[in-house]
Coordinates of C-alpha atoms in Angstrom, one line a residue:
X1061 CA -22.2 99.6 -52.2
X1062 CA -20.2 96.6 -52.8
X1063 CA -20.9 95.4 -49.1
X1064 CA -24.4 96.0 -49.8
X1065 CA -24.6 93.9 -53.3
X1066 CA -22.4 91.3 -51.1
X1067 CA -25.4 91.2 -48.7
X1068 CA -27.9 90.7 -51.5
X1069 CA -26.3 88.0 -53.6
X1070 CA -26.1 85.9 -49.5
X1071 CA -29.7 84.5 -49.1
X1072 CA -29.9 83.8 -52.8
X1073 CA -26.8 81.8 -52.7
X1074 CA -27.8 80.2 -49.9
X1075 CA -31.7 79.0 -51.0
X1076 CA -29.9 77.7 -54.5
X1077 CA -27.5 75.7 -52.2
X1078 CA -30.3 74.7 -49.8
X1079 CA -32.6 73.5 -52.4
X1080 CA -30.3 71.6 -54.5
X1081 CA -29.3 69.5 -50.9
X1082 CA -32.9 69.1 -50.5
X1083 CA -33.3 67.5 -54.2
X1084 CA -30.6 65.4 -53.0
X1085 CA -31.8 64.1 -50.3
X1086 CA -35.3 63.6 -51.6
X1087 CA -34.1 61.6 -54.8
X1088 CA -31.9 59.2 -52.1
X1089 CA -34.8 58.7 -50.2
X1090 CA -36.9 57.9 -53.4
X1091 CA -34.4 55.7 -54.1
X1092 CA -34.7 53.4 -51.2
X1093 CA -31.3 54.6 -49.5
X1094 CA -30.9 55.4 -46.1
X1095 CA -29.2 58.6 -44.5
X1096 CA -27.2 57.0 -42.4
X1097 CA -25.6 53.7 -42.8
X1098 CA -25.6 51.0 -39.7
X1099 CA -22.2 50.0 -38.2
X1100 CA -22.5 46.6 -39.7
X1101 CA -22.9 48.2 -43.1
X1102 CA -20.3 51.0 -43.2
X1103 CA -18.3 47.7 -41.8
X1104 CA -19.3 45.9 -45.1
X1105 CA -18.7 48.9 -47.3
X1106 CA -15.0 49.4 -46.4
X1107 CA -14.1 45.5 -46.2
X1108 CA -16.2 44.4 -48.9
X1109 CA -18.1 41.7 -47.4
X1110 CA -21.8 40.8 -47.6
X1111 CA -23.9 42.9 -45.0
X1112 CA -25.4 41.1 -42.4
X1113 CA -29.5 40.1 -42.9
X1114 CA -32.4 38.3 -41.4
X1115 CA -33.0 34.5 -40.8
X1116 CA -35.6 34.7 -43.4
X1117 CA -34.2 36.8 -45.9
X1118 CA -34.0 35.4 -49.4
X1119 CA -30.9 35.7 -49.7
X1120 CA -30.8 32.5 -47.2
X1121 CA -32.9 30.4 -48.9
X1122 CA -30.3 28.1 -50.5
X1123 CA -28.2 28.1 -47.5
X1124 CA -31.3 27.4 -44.7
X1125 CA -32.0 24.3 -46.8
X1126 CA -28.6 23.1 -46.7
X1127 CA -28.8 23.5 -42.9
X1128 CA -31.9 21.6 -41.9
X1129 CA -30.6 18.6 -44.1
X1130 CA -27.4 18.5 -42.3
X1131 CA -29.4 19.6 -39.2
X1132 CA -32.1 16.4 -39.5
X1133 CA -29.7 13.9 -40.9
X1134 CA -26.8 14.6 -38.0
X1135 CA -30.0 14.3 -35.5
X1136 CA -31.1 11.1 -36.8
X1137 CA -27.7 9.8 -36.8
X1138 CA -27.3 10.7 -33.1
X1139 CA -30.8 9.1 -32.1
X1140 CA -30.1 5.6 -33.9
X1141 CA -26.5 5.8 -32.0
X1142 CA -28.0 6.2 -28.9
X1143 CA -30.9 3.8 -29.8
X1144 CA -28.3 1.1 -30.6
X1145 CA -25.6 1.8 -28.4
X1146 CA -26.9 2.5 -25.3
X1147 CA -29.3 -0.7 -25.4
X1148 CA -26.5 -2.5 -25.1
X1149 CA -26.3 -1.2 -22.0
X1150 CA -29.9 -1.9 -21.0
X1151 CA -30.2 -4.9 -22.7
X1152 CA -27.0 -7.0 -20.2
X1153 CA -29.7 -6.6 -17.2
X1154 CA -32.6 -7.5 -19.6
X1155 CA -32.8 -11.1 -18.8
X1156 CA -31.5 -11.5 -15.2
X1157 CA -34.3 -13.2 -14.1
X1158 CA -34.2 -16.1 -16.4
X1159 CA -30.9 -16.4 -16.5
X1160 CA -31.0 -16.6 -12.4
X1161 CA -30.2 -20.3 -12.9
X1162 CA -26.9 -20.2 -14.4
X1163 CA -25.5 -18.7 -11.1
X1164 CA -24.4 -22.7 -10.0
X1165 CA -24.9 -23.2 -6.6
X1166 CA -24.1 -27.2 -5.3
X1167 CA -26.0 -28.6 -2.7
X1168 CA -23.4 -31.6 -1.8
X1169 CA -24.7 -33.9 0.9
X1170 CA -22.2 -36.1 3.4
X1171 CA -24.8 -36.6 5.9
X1172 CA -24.9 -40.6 7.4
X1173 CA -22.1 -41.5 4.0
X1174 CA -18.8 -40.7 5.5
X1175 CA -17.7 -43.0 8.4
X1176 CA -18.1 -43.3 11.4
X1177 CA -21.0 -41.6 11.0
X1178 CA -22.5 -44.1 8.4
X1179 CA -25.2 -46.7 9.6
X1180 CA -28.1 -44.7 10.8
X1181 CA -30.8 -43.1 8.6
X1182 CA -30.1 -39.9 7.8
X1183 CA -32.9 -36.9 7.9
X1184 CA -31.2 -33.5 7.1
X1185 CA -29.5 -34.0 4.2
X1186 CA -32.4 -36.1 2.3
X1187 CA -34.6 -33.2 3.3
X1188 CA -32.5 -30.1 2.1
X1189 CA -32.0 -32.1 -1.4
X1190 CA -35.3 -32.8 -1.7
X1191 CA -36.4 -29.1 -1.3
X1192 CA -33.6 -27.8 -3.5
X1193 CA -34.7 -30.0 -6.1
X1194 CA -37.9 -29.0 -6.0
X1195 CA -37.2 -25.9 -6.6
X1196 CA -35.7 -26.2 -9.8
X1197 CA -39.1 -27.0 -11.1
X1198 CA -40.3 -23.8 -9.7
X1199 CA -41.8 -21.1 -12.0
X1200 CA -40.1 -18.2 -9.8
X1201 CA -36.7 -17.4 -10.4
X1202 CA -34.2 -19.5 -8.6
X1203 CA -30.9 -20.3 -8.8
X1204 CA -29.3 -23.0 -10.5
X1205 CA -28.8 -26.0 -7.9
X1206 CA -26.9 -29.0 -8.6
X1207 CA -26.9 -32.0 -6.5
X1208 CA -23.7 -33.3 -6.4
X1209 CA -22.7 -36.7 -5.1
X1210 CA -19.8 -36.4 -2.2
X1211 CA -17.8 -39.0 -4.1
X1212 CA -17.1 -36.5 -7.2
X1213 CA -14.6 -34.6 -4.0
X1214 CA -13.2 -38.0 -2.7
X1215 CA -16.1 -37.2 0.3
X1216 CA -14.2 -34.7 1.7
X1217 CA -16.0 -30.9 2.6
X1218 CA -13.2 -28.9 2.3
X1219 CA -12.4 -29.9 -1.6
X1220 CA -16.0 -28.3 -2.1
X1221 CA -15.2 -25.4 -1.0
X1222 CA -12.2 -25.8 -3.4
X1223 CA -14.3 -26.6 -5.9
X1224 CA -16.4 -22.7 -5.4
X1225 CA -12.8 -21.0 -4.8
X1226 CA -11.9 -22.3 -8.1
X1227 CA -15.4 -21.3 -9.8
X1228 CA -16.6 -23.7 -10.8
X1229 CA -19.4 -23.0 -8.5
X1230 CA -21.0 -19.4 -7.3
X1231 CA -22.0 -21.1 -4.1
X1232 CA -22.1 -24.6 -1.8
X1233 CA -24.4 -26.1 0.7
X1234 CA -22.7 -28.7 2.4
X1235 CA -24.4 -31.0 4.7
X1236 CA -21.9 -32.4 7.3
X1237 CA -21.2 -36.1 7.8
X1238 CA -22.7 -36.0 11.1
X1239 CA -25.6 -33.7 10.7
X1240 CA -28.6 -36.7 11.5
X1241 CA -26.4 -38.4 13.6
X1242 CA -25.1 -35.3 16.0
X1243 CA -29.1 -34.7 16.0
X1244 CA -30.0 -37.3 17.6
X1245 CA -26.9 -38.0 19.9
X1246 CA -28.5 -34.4 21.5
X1247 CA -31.8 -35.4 22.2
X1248 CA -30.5 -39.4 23.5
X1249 CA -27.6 -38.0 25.7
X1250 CA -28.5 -34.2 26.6
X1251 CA -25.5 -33.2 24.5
X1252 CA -25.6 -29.4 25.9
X1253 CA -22.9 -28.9 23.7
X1254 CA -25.0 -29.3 20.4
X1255 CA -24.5 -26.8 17.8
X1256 CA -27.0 -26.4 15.1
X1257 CA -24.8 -24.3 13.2
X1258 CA -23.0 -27.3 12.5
X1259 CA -25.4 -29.2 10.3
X1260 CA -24.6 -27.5 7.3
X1261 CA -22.2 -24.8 5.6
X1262 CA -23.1 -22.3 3.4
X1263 CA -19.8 -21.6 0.9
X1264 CA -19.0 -18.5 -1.4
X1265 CA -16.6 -15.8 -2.6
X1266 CA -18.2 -12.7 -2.4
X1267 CA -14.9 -11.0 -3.7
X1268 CA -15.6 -12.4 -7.2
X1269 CA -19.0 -10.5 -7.5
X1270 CA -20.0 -8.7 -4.8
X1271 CA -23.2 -6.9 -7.0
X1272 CA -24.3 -10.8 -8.1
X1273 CA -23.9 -12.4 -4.8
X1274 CA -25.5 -9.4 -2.7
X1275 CA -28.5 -8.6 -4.7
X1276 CA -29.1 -12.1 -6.7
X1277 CA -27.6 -15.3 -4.6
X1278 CA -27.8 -14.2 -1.2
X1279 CA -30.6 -13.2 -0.6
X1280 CA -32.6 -16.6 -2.1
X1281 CA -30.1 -19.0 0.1
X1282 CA -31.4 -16.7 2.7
X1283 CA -34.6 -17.1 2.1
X1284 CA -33.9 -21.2 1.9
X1285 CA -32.2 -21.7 5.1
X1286 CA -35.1 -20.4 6.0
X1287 CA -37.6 -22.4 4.3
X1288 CA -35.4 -25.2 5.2
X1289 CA -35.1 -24.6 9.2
X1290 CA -38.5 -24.0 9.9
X1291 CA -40.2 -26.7 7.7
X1292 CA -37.3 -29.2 9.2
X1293 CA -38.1 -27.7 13.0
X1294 CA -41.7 -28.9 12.5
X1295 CA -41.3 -32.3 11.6
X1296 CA -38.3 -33.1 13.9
X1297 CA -40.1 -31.5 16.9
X1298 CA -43.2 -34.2 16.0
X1299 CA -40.6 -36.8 15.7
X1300 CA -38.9 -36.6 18.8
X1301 CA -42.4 -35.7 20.6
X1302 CA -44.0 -38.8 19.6
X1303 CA -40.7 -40.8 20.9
X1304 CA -41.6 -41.8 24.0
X1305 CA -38.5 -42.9 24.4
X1306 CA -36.3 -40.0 24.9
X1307 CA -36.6 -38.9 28.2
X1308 CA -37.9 -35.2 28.3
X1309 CA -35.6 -33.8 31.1
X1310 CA -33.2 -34.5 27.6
X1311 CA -35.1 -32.0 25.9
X1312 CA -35.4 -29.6 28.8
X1313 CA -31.3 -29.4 29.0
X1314 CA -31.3 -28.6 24.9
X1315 CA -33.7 -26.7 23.6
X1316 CA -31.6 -25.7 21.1
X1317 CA -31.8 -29.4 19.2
X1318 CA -35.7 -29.0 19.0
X1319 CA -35.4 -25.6 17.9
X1320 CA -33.7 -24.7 16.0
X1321 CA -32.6 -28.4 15.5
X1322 CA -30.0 -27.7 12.3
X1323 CA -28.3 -24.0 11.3
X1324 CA -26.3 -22.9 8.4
X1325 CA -22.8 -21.8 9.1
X1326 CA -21.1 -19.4 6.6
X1327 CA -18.3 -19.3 4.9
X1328 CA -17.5 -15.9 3.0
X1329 CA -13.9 -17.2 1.8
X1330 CA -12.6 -13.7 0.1
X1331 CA -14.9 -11.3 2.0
X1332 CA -15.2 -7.9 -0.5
X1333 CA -13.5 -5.1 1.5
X1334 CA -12.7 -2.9 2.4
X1335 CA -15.1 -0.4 0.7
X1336 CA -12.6 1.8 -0.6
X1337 CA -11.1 -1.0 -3.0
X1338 CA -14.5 -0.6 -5.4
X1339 CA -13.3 2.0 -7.8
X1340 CA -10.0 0.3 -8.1
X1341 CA -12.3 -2.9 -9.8
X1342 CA -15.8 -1.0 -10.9
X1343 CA -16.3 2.7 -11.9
X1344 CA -13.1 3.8 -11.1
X1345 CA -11.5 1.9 -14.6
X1346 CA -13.9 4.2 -16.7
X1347 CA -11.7 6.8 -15.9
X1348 CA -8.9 4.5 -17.4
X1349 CA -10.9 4.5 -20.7
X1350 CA -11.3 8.1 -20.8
X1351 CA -8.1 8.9 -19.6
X1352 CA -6.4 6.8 -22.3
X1353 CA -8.5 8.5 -24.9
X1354 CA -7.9 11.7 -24.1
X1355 CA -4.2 11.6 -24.1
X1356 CA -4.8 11.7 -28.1
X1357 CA -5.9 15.2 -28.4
X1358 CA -3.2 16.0 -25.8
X1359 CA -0.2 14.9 -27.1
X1360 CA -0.9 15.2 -30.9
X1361 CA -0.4 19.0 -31.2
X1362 CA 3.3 18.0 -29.4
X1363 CA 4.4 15.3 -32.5
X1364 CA 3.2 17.0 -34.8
X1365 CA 6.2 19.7 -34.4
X1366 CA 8.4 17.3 -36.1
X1367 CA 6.3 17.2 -39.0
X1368 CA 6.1 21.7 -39.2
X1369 CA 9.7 22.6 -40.7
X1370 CA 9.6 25.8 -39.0
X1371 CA 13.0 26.4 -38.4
X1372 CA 14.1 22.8 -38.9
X1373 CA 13.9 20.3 -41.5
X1374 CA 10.4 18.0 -41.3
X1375 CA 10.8 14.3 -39.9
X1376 CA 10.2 11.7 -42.3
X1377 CA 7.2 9.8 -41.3
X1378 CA 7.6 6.3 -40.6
X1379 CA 10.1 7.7 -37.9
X1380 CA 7.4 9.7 -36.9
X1381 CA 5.3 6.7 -36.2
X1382 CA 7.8 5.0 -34.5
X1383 CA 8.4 8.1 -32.6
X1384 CA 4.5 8.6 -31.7
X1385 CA 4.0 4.8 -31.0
X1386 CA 7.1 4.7 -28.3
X1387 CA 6.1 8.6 -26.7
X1388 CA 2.3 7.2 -26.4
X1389 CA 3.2 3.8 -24.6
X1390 CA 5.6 6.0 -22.4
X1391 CA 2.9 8.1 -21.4
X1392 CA 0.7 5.2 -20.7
X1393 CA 3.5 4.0 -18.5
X1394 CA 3.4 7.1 -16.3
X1395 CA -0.1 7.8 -16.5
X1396 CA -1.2 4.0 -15.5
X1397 CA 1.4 5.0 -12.5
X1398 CA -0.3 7.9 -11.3
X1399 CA -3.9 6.0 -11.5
X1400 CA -2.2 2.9 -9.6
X1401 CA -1.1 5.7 -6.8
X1402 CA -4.4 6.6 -5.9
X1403 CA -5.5 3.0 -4.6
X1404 CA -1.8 2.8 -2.6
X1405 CA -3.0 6.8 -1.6
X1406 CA -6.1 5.4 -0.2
X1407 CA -4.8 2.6 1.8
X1408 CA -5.8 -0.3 -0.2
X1409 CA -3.7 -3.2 1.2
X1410 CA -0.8 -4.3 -1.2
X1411 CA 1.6 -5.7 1.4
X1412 CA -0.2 -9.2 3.0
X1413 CA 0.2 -12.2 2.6
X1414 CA -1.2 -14.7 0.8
X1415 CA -3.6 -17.4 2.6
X1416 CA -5.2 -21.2 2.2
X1417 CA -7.6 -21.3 -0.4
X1418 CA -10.3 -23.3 2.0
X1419 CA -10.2 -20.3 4.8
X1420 CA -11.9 -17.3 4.9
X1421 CA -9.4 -14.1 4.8
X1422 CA -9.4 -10.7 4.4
X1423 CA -7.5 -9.2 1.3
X1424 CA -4.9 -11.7 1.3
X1425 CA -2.5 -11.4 -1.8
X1426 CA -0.6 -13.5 -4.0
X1427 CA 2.3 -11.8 -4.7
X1428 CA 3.3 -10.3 -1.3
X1429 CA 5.3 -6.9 -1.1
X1430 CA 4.9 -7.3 -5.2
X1431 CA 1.0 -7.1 -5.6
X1432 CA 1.2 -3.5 -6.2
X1433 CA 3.7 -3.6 -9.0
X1434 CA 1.3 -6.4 -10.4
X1435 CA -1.3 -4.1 -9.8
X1436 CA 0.5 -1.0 -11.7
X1437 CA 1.2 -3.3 -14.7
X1438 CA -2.2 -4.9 -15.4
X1439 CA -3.4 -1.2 -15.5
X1440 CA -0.5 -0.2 -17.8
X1441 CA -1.2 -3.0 -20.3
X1442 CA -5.1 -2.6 -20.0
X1443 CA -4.1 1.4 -20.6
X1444 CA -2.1 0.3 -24.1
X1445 CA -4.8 -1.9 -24.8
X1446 CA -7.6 0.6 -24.7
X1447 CA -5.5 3.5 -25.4
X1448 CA -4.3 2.5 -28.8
X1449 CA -7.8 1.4 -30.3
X1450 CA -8.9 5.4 -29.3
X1451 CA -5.7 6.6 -31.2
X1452 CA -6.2 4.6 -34.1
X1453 CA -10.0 5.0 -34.6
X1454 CA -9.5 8.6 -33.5
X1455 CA -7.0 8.8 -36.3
X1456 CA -8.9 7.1 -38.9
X1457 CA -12.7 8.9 -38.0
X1458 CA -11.6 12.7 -36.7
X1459 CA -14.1 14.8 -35.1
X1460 CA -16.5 15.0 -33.8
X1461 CA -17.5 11.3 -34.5
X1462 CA -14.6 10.4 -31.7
X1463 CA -17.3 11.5 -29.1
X1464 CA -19.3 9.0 -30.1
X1465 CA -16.7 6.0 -30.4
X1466 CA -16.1 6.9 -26.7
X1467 CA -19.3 6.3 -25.7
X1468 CA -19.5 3.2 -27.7
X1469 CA -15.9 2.0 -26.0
X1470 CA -17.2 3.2 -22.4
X1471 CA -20.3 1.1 -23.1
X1472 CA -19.1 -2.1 -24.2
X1473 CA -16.4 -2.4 -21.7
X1474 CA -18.5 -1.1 -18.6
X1475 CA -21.6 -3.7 -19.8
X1476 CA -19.3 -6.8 -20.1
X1477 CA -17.1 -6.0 -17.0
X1478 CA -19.2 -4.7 -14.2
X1479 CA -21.8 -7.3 -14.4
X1480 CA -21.8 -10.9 -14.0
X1481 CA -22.3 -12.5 -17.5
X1482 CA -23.3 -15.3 -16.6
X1483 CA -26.7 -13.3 -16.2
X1484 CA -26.3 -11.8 -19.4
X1485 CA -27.7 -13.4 -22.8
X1486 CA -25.4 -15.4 -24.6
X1487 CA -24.7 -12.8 -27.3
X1488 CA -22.6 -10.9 -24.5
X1489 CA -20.1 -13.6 -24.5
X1490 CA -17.7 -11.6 -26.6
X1491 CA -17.8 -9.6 -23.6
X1492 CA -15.1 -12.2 -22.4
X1493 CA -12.7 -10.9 -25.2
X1494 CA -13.0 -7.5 -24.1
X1495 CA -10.4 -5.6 -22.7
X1496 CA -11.7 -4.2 -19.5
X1497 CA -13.0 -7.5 -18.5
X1498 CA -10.0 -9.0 -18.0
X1499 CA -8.6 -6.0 -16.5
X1500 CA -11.4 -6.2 -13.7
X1501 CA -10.6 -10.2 -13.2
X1502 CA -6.9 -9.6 -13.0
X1503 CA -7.1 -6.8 -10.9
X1504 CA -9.3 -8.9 -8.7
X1505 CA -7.3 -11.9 -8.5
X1506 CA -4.7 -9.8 -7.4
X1507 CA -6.3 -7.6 -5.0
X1508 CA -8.5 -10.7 -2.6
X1509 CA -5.9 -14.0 -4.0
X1510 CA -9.1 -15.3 -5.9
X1511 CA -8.9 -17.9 -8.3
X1512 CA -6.4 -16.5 -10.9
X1513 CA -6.4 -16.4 -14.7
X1514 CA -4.3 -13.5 -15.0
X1515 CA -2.1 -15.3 -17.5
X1516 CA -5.0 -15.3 -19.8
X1517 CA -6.2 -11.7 -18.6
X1518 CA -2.6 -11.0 -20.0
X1519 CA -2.7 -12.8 -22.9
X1520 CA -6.3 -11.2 -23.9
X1521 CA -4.7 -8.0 -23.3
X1522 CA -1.2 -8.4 -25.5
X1523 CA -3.8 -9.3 -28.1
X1524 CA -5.3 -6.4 -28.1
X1525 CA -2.0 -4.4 -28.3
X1526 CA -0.3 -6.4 -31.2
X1527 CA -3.4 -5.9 -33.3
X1528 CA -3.6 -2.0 -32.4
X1529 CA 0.3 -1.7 -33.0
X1530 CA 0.0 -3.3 -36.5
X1531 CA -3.2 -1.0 -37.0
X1532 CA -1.1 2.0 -35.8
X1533 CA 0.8 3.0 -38.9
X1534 CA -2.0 2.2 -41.4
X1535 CA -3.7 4.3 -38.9
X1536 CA -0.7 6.9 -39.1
X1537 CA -1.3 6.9 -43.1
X1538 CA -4.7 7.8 -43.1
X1539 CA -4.5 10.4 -40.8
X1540 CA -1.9 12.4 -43.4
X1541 CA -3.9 11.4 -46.1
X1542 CA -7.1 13.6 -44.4
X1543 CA -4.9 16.1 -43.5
X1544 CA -3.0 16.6 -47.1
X1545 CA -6.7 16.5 -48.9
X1546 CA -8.3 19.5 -45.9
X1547 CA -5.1 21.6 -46.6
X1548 CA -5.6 21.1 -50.3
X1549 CA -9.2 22.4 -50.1
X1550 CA -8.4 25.2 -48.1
X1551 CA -5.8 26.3 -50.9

């Protein structure tokens, strides 16, 4: 009996039980809830956080606004940077063509003026003034010749080509003494000996600017010897032909006087080789830049132990600077070393000797077995020079606007160093300032013996580093001033 009422009561139990889940889970449902919460939501529930929702949810609306005003103004920020910064790259080639005629080139002519061979007419050196003359008044681009009278180098050839070893020319065009009068000594006497290489001499350093010269200056006094030889072979060939006194068995025995009658010899003084020594004086020094400006985000984390008392008593901050000044110029020291290695690892020559400023040579150096220490310590002093402007601006602007000062530091040194500013407008005359430019000139004038201002390149440089050392603590300062006011905020 009682088993049997047990039985009974079962079911009835059961459909109370069943039904009252069921209103349950209707009313839930009714209510908008769900059976079974997500991850992210049960995650929410027991941490209390907000539960994750759609890009579009209102719940975003404040906080989307927010975004695409930071979003448009960071973007138009970043366009008028590169708008402004990088035309400053552009804009150094912008007016090479006009400014073709500020690459000097003197056209100097000794022909019949110098005895003995003074006395006769002369005919080639009248002619190639003339035609270098007339080019000036050209509207082509052309360079910038300069007649020059012999007397202004006490009539002597070789002081010209002192005067373009000591820039004060790109180029020369010398016409010898005895051009005209070695001319026509051929066709009187048979001179089978006649050179008409001789005539004239075609001076430069290529070593000073081997982009300029190869792609702006050579290639037009190409094109005038040229112009000159062939328009000077025509009316020397109806000269002598209409001489009826010169015997023509004369010309028979040298041809070479009729044509080509005159030739350009040339001198390359401080030929640019070999080709492994370009990234030691072009695109290799950008490295130097970035290098240098990297080192901040490198060794920071390292000094600023002294400042963290964790197990230790904190440093008191002006010895901090002093500390952080001395460990970063140490670590230029060592770091300009290890980029110095890599030209000696390479082979470029650092042990010849030096050689007359009037002859052509190949990498002959000033400072003998020494060039290379030279070499280390324009690269050290052009690494504190570059180096502390990145730590201080690095200090004073944090990121991630130092991204942009490197490009704006990479720019303005590559634009007024790696091209000739002489073709550059005016405004890029600061350009002379700058600290990789006299980096690139010292480390020339050191690496071919060319015409050497490397106590200025120096003195540019040591500028440059006193300013950045006085900036340095201010610099310092600011930085723990930013640093105090984030750790405040976060508090």
């Amino acid at each position: 009996m009682a088993s049997t009422q047990r039985s009974d009561r079962s079911p009835a139990s059961d459909e109370t039980v069943g039904d009252h889940t069921s209103h349950e889970n209707n009313a839930r449902l009714q209510d908008g809830e769900q059976e079974k919460p997500s991850d992210d939501e049960e995650k929410g529930q027991k941490d209390g956080s907000p539960q994750p929702v759609g890009f579009f949810h209102n719940g975003l609306k404040k906080v989307r606004l927010e975004v695409f005003q930071l979003w448009a103004r960071t973007t138009l920020i970043l366009g008028v940077f590169v708008l402004v910064v990088l035309s400053l790259y552009w804009a150094v080639l912008f007016r090479v063509e006009d400014n073709t005629s500020s690459l000097t080139v003197f056209v100097v002519d000794f022909d019949g003026r110098v005895p003995p061979f003074t006395g006769g007419t002369p005919l080639v050196g009248p002619m190639i003034t003339q035609t270098t003359e007339k080019m000036l008044s050209a509207p082509e681009p052309h360079l910038g010749y300069e007649t020059v009278q012999p007397s202004m180098f006490d009539n002597d050839p070789l002081a010209v080509r002192q005067a373009v070893f000591d820039w004060k020319a790109y180029a020369a065009i010398i016409i010898m003494p005895n051009a005209t009068a070695m001319l026509q000594q051929a066709v009187d006497q048979a001179n089978t000996t006649y050179d008409p290489l001789g005539a004239c001499q075609v001076i430069y350093v290529a070593a000073r600017d081997q982009d300029s010269y190869n792609n702006y200056i050579l290639p037009q006094i190409n094109a005038l010897e040229t112009q000159i030889t062939s328009k000077f072979g025509q009316m020397w060939t109806k000269m002598v032909m209409q001489n009826t006194s010169i015997p023509r068995e004369n010309l028979q025995q040298v041809p070479q006087a009729l044509s080509p009658a005159i030739g350009f010899s040339t001198f390359n003084l401080r030929p640019f080789r070999p080709a492994v020594i370009t990234p030691a004086v072009t695109i290799g020094l950008i490295y130097l830049i970035i290098l240098s400006f990297f080192s901040f985000s490198f060794y920071l984390p390292i000094h600023m132990k002294f400042l963290t008392p964790e197990g230790h008593p904190p440093m008191r901050f002006p010895s901090f600077i002093i500390w952080r000044w001395c460990a970063t110029v140490a670590a230029y020291f060592f770091l300009s070393l290890s980029y110095s290695l890599i030209s000696l690892a390479f082979q470029i020559p650092f042990n010849n000797h030096s050689a007359p400023t009037t002859e052509v040579a190949n990498n002959p150096e000033p400072y003998g077995k020494g060039t290379f220490v030279v070499y280390w310590m324009i690269n050290y002093v052009g690494m504190i020079a570059l180096g502390l402007a990145c730590e201080n601006v690095a200090m004073v602007i944090g990121q991630p606007w130092t991204a942009m000062w490197l490009i704006f530091w990479v720019i303005t040194n590559v634009s007024t160093s790696f091209y000739s500013l002489d073709l550059a407008p005016k405004w890029y005359y600061w350009g002379y300032a700058w600290p990789l430019h006299n980096i690139v000139e010292a480390s020339r004038s050191t690496l071919f013996q060319l015409h050497s201002r490397i106590g200025l390149n120096f003195g540019v440089l040591f500028v440059w580093v006193f300013i950045n050392t006085a900036l340095f603590p201010v610099c310092c300062y600011t930085l723990r001033w930013k640093m105090q006011k984030e750790k405040q905020k976060s508090q």
